[in-house]
Amino acid sequence: LAKTTQPISMDSYEGQEVNITCSHNNIATNDYITWYQQFPSQGPRFIIQGYKTKVTNEVASLFIPADRKSSTLSLPRVSLSDTAVYYCLVVSYGNNRLAFGKGNQVVVIP
Amino acid sequence: NAGVTQTPKFRVLKTGQSMTLLCAQDMNHEYMYWYRQDPGMGLRLIHYSVGEGTTAKGEVPDGYNVSRLKKQNFLLGLESAAPSQTSVYFCASSDPGTGGTEAFFGQGTRLTVV
């Protein structure tokens, strides 16, 4: 399983755009980059997934450079309710194991 | 549509007692997982299953057993609970037909072993 590295924590002010980075230097050709969000006292929730370039949905955008050794999750105009732990995973399509690291604790400040 | 349901939500055990955590999913998913989450440790995979009748070990399987007798259910057993097993346990399921990368999680079971 490709290992990922994320900052442990970060703070952001309400209304700002938040960019959360993830390094995955050993990503394989058939690996996808997947992000999850976990609120306190809840299970993680799938946010977005991508293979290369940019993916956008109603929650976030995911930017993946050409070498795919890193990725950036972008949350537009965060609110206090976006305070959560964000996990970056590298997963092979059809893989039967999802390995979560420690994630990145994002705290949104009023 | 309930998704993934875990039973019970809370439990206190004495050291040496046994118990079973039940996970049920109604999405017809083939893959199911059990994770534990400790403060500052993220989620660690205990056991997983790729289909009815199959189970496999994850990162931290010691002290736990699992069974997948029915496709919709995944049971996690603690034969002799230890204080080190105090944790929040999460069950999840995913569909290999869509890549298996989008997992749906239950609400968690908070277990305390005293």
PDB file of N, CA, C and O in Angstrom, chain B residues 29-76:
ATOM      1  N   HIS B  29     -23.116  -4.615  -0.398  1.00  0.00           N
ATOM      2  CA  HIS B  29     -21.683  -4.495  -0.648  1.00  0.00           C
ATOM      3  C   HIS B  29     -20.964  -5.797  -0.352  1.00  0.00           C
ATOM      4  O   HIS B  29     -21.270  -6.502   0.611  1.00  0.00           O
ATOM      5  N   GLU B  30     -19.957  -6.072  -1.191  1.00  0.00           N
ATOM      6  CA  GLU B  30     -19.148  -7.269  -0.979  1.00  0.00           C
ATOM      7  C   GLU B  30     -18.109  -7.069   0.122  1.00  0.00           C
ATOM      8  O   GLU B  30     -17.818  -7.962   0.889  1.00  0.00           O
ATOM      9  N   TYR B  31     -17.463  -5.886   0.129  1.00  0.00           N
ATOM     10  CA  TYR B  31     -16.364  -5.645   1.067  1.00  0.00           C
ATOM     11  C   TYR B  31     -16.898  -5.070   2.374  1.00  0.00           C
ATOM     12  O   TYR B  31     -17.739  -4.164   2.368  1.00  0.00           O
ATOM     13  N   MET B  32     -16.353  -5.581   3.471  1.00  0.00           N
ATOM     14  CA  MET B  32     -16.657  -5.004   4.784  1.00  0.00           C
ATOM     15  C   MET B  32     -15.389  -4.956   5.616  1.00  0.00           C
ATOM     16  O   MET B  32     -14.473  -5.776   5.419  1.00  0.00           O
ATOM     17  N   TYR B  33     -15.339  -3.985   6.521  1.00  0.00           N
ATOM     18  CA  TYR B  33     -14.117  -3.713   7.278  1.00  0.00           C
ATOM     19  C   TYR B  33     -14.453  -3.426   8.733  1.00  0.00           C
ATOM     20  O   TYR B  33     -15.515  -2.893   9.040  1.00  0.00           O
ATOM     21  N   TRP B  34     -13.504  -3.736   9.609  1.00  0.00           N
ATOM     22  CA  TRP B  34     -13.547  -3.274  10.991  1.00  0.00           C
ATOM     23  C   TRP B  34     -12.270  -2.491  11.272  1.00  0.00           C
ATOM     24  O   TRP B  34     -11.153  -2.973  11.011  1.00  0.00           O
ATOM     25  N   TYR B  35     -12.461  -1.267  11.810  1.00  0.00           N
ATOM     26  CA  TYR B  35     -11.355  -0.413  12.199  1.00  0.00           C
ATOM     27  C   TYR B  35     -11.491  -0.081  13.685  1.00  0.00           C
ATOM     28  O   TYR B  35     -12.573  -0.089  14.240  1.00  0.00           O
ATOM     29  N   ARG B  36     -10.362   0.268  14.279  1.00  0.00           N
ATOM     30  CA  ARG B  36     -10.382   0.877  15.597  1.00  0.00           C
ATOM     31  C   ARG B  36      -9.698   2.237  15.509  1.00  0.00           C
ATOM     32  O   ARG B  36      -8.779   2.440  14.687  1.00  0.00           O
ATOM     33  N   GLN B  37     -10.181   3.157  16.333  1.00  0.00           N
ATOM     34  CA  GLN B  37      -9.613   4.495  16.337  1.00  0.00           C
ATOM     35  C   GLN B  37      -9.303   4.903  17.758  1.00  0.00           C
ATOM     36  O   GLN B  37     -10.179   4.956  18.606  1.00  0.00           O
ATOM     37  N   ASP B  38      -8.057   5.198  17.993  1.00  0.00           N
ATOM     38  CA  ASP B  38      -7.584   5.673  19.290  1.00  0.00           C
ATOM     39  C   ASP B  38      -7.128   7.109  19.132  1.00  0.00           C
ATOM     40  O   ASP B  38      -6.713   7.522  18.033  1.00  0.00           O
ATOM     41  N   PRO B  39      -7.155   7.881  20.206  1.00  0.00           N
ATOM     42  CA  PRO B  39      -6.765   9.294  20.121  1.00  0.00           C
ATOM     43  C   PRO B  39      -5.394   9.474  19.468  1.00  0.00           C
ATOM     44  O   PRO B  39      -4.416   8.856  19.879  1.00  0.00           O
ATOM     45  N   GLY B  40      -5.343  10.314  18.442  1.00  0.00           N
ATOM     46  CA  GLY B  40      -4.079  10.615  17.789  1.00  0.00           C
ATOM     47  C   GLY B  40      -3.528   9.517  16.906  1.00  0.00           C
ATOM     48  O   GLY B  40      -2.406   9.640  16.413  1.00  0.00           O
ATOM     49  N   MET B  41      -4.301   8.450  16.698  1.00  0.00           N
ATOM     50  CA  MET B  41      -3.766   7.308  15.940  1.00  0.00           C
ATOM     51  C   MET B  41      -4.438   7.109  14.592  1.00  0.00           C
ATOM     52  O   MET B  41      -4.078   6.201  13.851  1.00  0.00           O
ATOM     53  N   GLY B  42      -5.427   7.897  14.266  1.00  0.00           N
ATOM     54  CA  GLY B  42      -6.122   7.639  13.019  1.00  0.00           C
ATOM     55  C   GLY B  42      -6.908   6.339  13.104  1.00  0.00           C
ATOM     56  O   GLY B  42      -7.179   5.833  14.190  1.00  0.00           O
ATOM     57  N   LEU B  43      -7.267   5.790  11.971  1.00  0.00           N
ATOM     58  CA  LEU B  43      -8.008   4.524  11.939  1.00  0.00           C
ATOM     59  C   LEU B  43      -7.051   3.399  11.562  1.00  0.00           C
ATOM     60  O   LEU B  43      -6.281   3.528  10.613  1.00  0.00           O
ATOM     61  N   ARG B  44      -7.137   2.317  12.287  1.00  0.00           N
ATOM     62  CA  ARG B  44      -6.293   1.159  11.994  1.00  0.00           C
ATOM     63  C   ARG B  44      -7.185  -0.036  11.675  1.00  0.00           C
ATOM     64  O   ARG B  44      -8.127  -0.332  12.397  1.00  0.00           O
ATOM     65  N   LEU B  45      -6.843  -0.723  10.608  1.00  0.00           N
ATOM     66  CA  LEU B  45      -7.655  -1.831  10.110  1.00  0.00           C
ATOM     67  C   LEU B  45      -7.420  -3.069  10.953  1.00  0.00           C
ATOM     68  O   LEU B  45      -6.283  -3.530  11.110  1.00  0.00           O
ATOM     69  N   ILE B  46      -8.505  -3.651  11.467  1.00  0.00           N
ATOM     70  CA  ILE B  46      -8.402  -4.840  12.304  1.00  0.00           C
ATOM     71  C   ILE B  46      -8.529  -6.094  11.439  1.00  0.00           C
ATOM     72  O   ILE B  46      -7.623  -6.930  11.368  1.00  0.00           O
ATOM     73  N   HIS B  47      -9.678  -6.243  10.817  1.00  0.00           N
ATOM     74  CA  HIS B  47      -9.958  -7.352   9.908  1.00  0.00           C
ATOM     75  C   HIS B  47     -10.835  -6.824   8.787  1.00  0.00           C
ATOM     76  O   HIS B  47     -11.485  -5.787   8.930  1.00  0.00           O
ATOM     77  N   TYR B  48     -10.864  -7.555   7.688  1.00  0.00           N
ATOM     78  CA  TYR B  48     -11.751  -7.188   6.614  1.00  0.00           C
ATOM     79  C   TYR B  48     -12.250  -8.443   5.908  1.00  0.00           C
ATOM     80  O   TYR B  48     -11.760  -9.553   6.163  1.00  0.00           O
ATOM     81  N   SER B  49     -13.232  -8.244   5.038  1.00  0.00           N
ATOM     82  CA  SER B  49     -13.831  -9.368   4.325  1.00  0.00           C
ATOM     83  C   SER B  49     -14.145  -8.930   2.897  1.00  0.00           C
ATOM     84  O   SER B  49     -14.669  -7.839   2.683  1.00  0.00           O
ATOM     85  N   VAL B  50     -13.827  -9.795   1.955  1.00  0.00           N
ATOM     86  CA  VAL B  50     -14.097  -9.466   0.549  1.00  0.00           C
ATOM     87  C   VAL B  50     -15.346 -10.174   0.035  1.00  0.00           C
ATOM     88  O   VAL B  50     -15.674 -10.066  -1.151  1.00  0.00           O
ATOM     89  N   GLY B  51     -16.032 -10.872   0.918  1.00  0.00           N
ATOM     90  CA  GLY B  51     -17.271 -11.521   0.519  1.00  0.00           C
ATOM     91  C   GLY B  51     -17.748 -12.483   1.588  1.00  0.00           C
ATOM     92  O   GLY B  51     -17.014 -12.810   2.534  1.00  0.00           O
ATOM     93  N   GLU B  52     -18.984 -12.918   1.425  1.00  0.00           N
ATOM     94  CA  GLU B  52     -19.572 -13.850   2.383  1.00  0.00           C
ATOM     95  C   GLU B  52     -18.677 -15.061   2.562  1.00  0.00           C
ATOM     96  O   GLU B  52     -18.198 -15.656   1.588  1.00  0.00           O
ATOM     97  N   GLY B  53     -18.431 -15.405   3.820  1.00  0.00           N
ATOM     98  CA  GLY B  53     -17.627 -16.580   4.134  1.00  0.00           C
ATOM     99  C   GLY B  53     -16.131 -16.357   4.121  1.00  0.00           C
ATOM    100  O   GLY B  53     -15.365 -17.297   4.378  1.00  0.00           O
ATOM    101  N   THR B  54     -15.685 -15.141   3.824  1.00  0.00           N
ATOM    102  CA  THR B  54     -14.245 -14.854   3.786  1.00  0.00           C
ATOM    103  C   THR B  54     -13.884 -13.794   4.799  1.00  0.00           C
ATOM    104  O   THR B  54     -14.667 -12.875   5.066  1.00  0.00           O
ATOM    105  N   THR B  55     -12.706 -13.925   5.389  1.00  0.00           N
ATOM    106  CA  THR B  55     -12.170 -12.896   6.270  1.00  0.00           C
ATOM    107  C   THR B  55     -10.653 -12.840   6.098  1.00  0.00           C
ATOM    108  O   THR B  55     -10.040 -13.817   5.645  1.00  0.00           O
ATOM    109  N   ALA B  56     -10.068 -11.709   6.461  1.00  0.00           N
ATOM    110  CA  ALA B  56      -8.621 -11.555   6.353  1.00  0.00           C
ATOM    111  C   ALA B  56      -8.145 -10.595   7.431  1.00  0.00           C
ATOM    112  O   ALA B  56      -8.910  -9.749   7.899  1.00  0.00           O
ATOM    113  N   LYS B  57      -6.874 -10.727   7.812  1.00  0.00           N
ATOM    114  CA  LYS B  57      -6.311  -9.880   8.851  1.00  0.00           C
ATOM    115  C   LYS B  57      -5.870  -8.545   8.287  1.00  0.00           C
ATOM    116  O   LYS B  57      -5.370  -8.447   7.178  1.00  0.00           O
ATOM    117  N   GLY B  58      -6.053  -7.517   9.121  1.00  0.00           N
ATOM    118  CA  GLY B  58      -5.569  -6.191   8.785  1.00  0.00           C
ATOM    119  C   GLY B  58      -4.296  -5.876   9.531  1.00  0.00           C
ATOM    120  O   GLY B  58      -3.467  -6.746   9.776  1.00  0.00           O
ATOM    121  N   GLU B  59      -4.138  -4.608   9.913  1.00  0.00           N
ATOM    122  CA  GLU B  59      -2.934  -4.157  10.608  1.00  0.00           C
ATOM    123  C   GLU B  59      -2.827  -4.655  12.039  1.00  0.00           C
ATOM    124  O   GLU B  59      -1.741  -4.979  12.523  1.00  0.00           O
ATOM    125  N   VAL B  60      -3.953  -4.670  12.760  1.00  0.00           N
ATOM    126  CA  VAL B  60      -3.943  -4.949  14.204  1.00  0.00           C
ATOM    127  C   VAL B  60      -4.964  -6.020  14.561  1.00  0.00           C
ATOM    128  O   VAL B  60      -5.922  -5.781  15.282  1.00  0.00           O
ATOM    129  N   PRO B  61      -4.800  -7.259  14.097  1.00  0.00           N
ATOM    130  CA  PRO B  61      -5.818  -8.301  14.298  1.00  0.00           C
ATOM    131  C   PRO B  61      -5.778  -9.023  15.644  1.00  0.00           C
ATOM    132  O   PRO B  61      -6.745  -9.679  16.014  1.00  0.00           O
ATOM    133  N   ASP B  62      -4.657  -8.885  16.371  1.00  0.00           N
ATOM    134  CA  ASP B  62      -4.498  -9.685  17.584  1.00  0.00           C
ATOM    135  C   ASP B  62      -5.533  -9.325  18.632  1.00  0.00           C
ATOM    136  O   ASP B  62      -5.759  -8.162  18.943  1.00  0.00           O
ATOM    137  N   GLY B  63      -6.153 -10.387  19.198  1.00  0.00           N
ATOM    138  CA  GLY B  63      -7.152 -10.197  20.241  1.00  0.00           C
ATOM    139  C   GLY B  63      -8.568 -10.092  19.705  1.00  0.00           C
ATOM    140  O   GLY B  63      -9.508  -9.966  20.493  1.00  0.00           O
ATOM    141  N   TYR B  64      -8.705 -10.167  18.381  1.00  0.00           N
ATOM    142  CA  TYR B  64     -10.021 -10.058  17.747  1.00  0.00           C
ATOM    143  C   TYR B  64     -10.264 -11.243  16.808  1.00  0.00           C
ATOM    144  O   TYR B  64      -9.329 -11.767  16.207  1.00  0.00           O
ATOM    145  N   ASN B  65     -11.537 -11.602  16.682  1.00  0.00           N
ATOM    146  CA  ASN B  65     -11.919 -12.554  15.646  1.00  0.00           C
ATOM    147  C   ASN B  65     -13.137 -12.001  14.920  1.00  0.00           C
ATOM    148  O   ASN B  65     -13.859 -11.159  15.455  1.00  0.00           O
ATOM    149  N   VAL B  66     -13.333 -12.454  13.699  1.00  0.00           N
ATOM    150  CA  VAL B  66     -14.439 -11.942  12.895  1.00  0.00           C
ATOM    151  C   VAL B  66     -15.124 -13.093  12.179  1.00  0.00           C
ATOM    152  O   VAL B  66     -14.552 -14.171  12.007  1.00  0.00           O
ATOM    153  N   SER B  67     -16.360 -12.836  11.775  1.00  0.00           N
ATOM    154  CA  SER B  67     -17.083 -13.802  10.957  1.00  0.00           C
ATOM    155  C   SER B  67     -17.999 -13.068   9.997  1.00  0.00           C
ATOM    156  O   SER B  67     -18.554 -12.015  10.326  1.00  0.00           O
ATOM    157  N   ARG B  68     -18.163 -13.666   8.821  1.00  0.00           N
ATOM    158  CA  ARG B  68     -19.020 -13.078   7.768  1.00  0.00           C
ATOM    159  C   ARG B  68     -19.877 -14.220   7.224  1.00  0.00           C
ATOM    160  O   ARG B  68     -19.714 -14.694   6.115  1.00  0.00           O
ATOM    161  N   LEU B  69     -20.813 -14.636   8.030  1.00  0.00           N
ATOM    162  CA  LEU B  69     -21.681 -15.761   7.641  1.00  0.00           C
ATOM    163  C   LEU B  69     -22.733 -15.332   6.638  1.00  0.00           C
ATOM    164  O   LEU B  69     -23.182 -16.132   5.812  1.00  0.00           O
ATOM    165  N   LYS B  70     -23.159 -14.086   6.732  1.00  0.00           N
ATOM    166  CA  LYS B  70     -24.109 -13.533   5.780  1.00  0.00           C
ATOM    167  C   LYS B  70     -23.492 -12.307   5.134  1.00  0.00           C
ATOM    168  O   LYS B  70     -22.743 -11.561   5.786  1.00  0.00           O
ATOM    169  N   LYS B  71     -23.818 -12.069   3.905  1.00  0.00           N
ATOM    170  CA  LYS B  71     -23.219 -10.962   3.156  1.00  0.00           C
ATOM    171  C   LYS B  71     -23.441  -9.624   3.847  1.00  0.00           C
ATOM    172  O   LYS B  71     -22.561  -8.762   3.838  1.00  0.00           O
ATOM    173  N   GLN B  72     -24.588  -9.445   4.455  1.00  0.00           N
ATOM    174  CA  GLN B  72     -24.920  -8.147   5.010  1.00  0.00           C
ATOM    175  C   GLN B  72     -24.366  -7.918   6.404  1.00  0.00           C
ATOM    176  O   GLN B  72     -24.428  -6.800   6.912  1.00  0.00           O
ATOM    177  N   ASN B  73     -23.820  -8.951   7.035  1.00  0.00           N
ATOM    178  CA  ASN B  73     -23.361  -8.813   8.415  1.00  0.00           C
ATOM    179  C   ASN B  73     -21.882  -9.142   8.557  1.00  0.00           C
ATOM    180  O   ASN B  73     -21.381 -10.098   7.962  1.00  0.00           O
ATOM    181  N   PHE B  74     -21.223  -8.374   9.430  1.00  0.00           N
ATOM    182  CA  PHE B  74     -19.806  -8.615   9.719  1.00  0.00           C
ATOM    183  C   PHE B  74     -19.643  -8.474  11.225  1.00  0.00           C
ATOM    184  O   PHE B  74     -19.872  -7.395  11.773  1.00  0.00           O
ATOM    185  N   LEU B  75     -19.299  -9.543  11.893  1.00  0.00           N
ATOM    186  CA  LEU B  75     -19.223  -9.561  13.345  1.00  0.00           C
ATOM    187  C   LEU B  75     -17.769  -9.472  13.811  1.00  0.00           C
ATOM    188  O   LEU B  75     -16.891 -10.151  13.262  1.00  0.00           O
ATOM    189  N   LEU B  76     -17.545  -8.666  14.837  1.00  0.00           N
ATOM    190  CA  LEU B  76     -16.216  -8.543  15.453  1.00  0.00           C
ATOM    191  C   LEU B  76     -16.318  -9.041  16.882  1.00  0.00           C
ATOM    192  O   LEU B  76     -17.121  -8.538  17.658  1.00  0.00           O
TER     193      LEU B  76
END
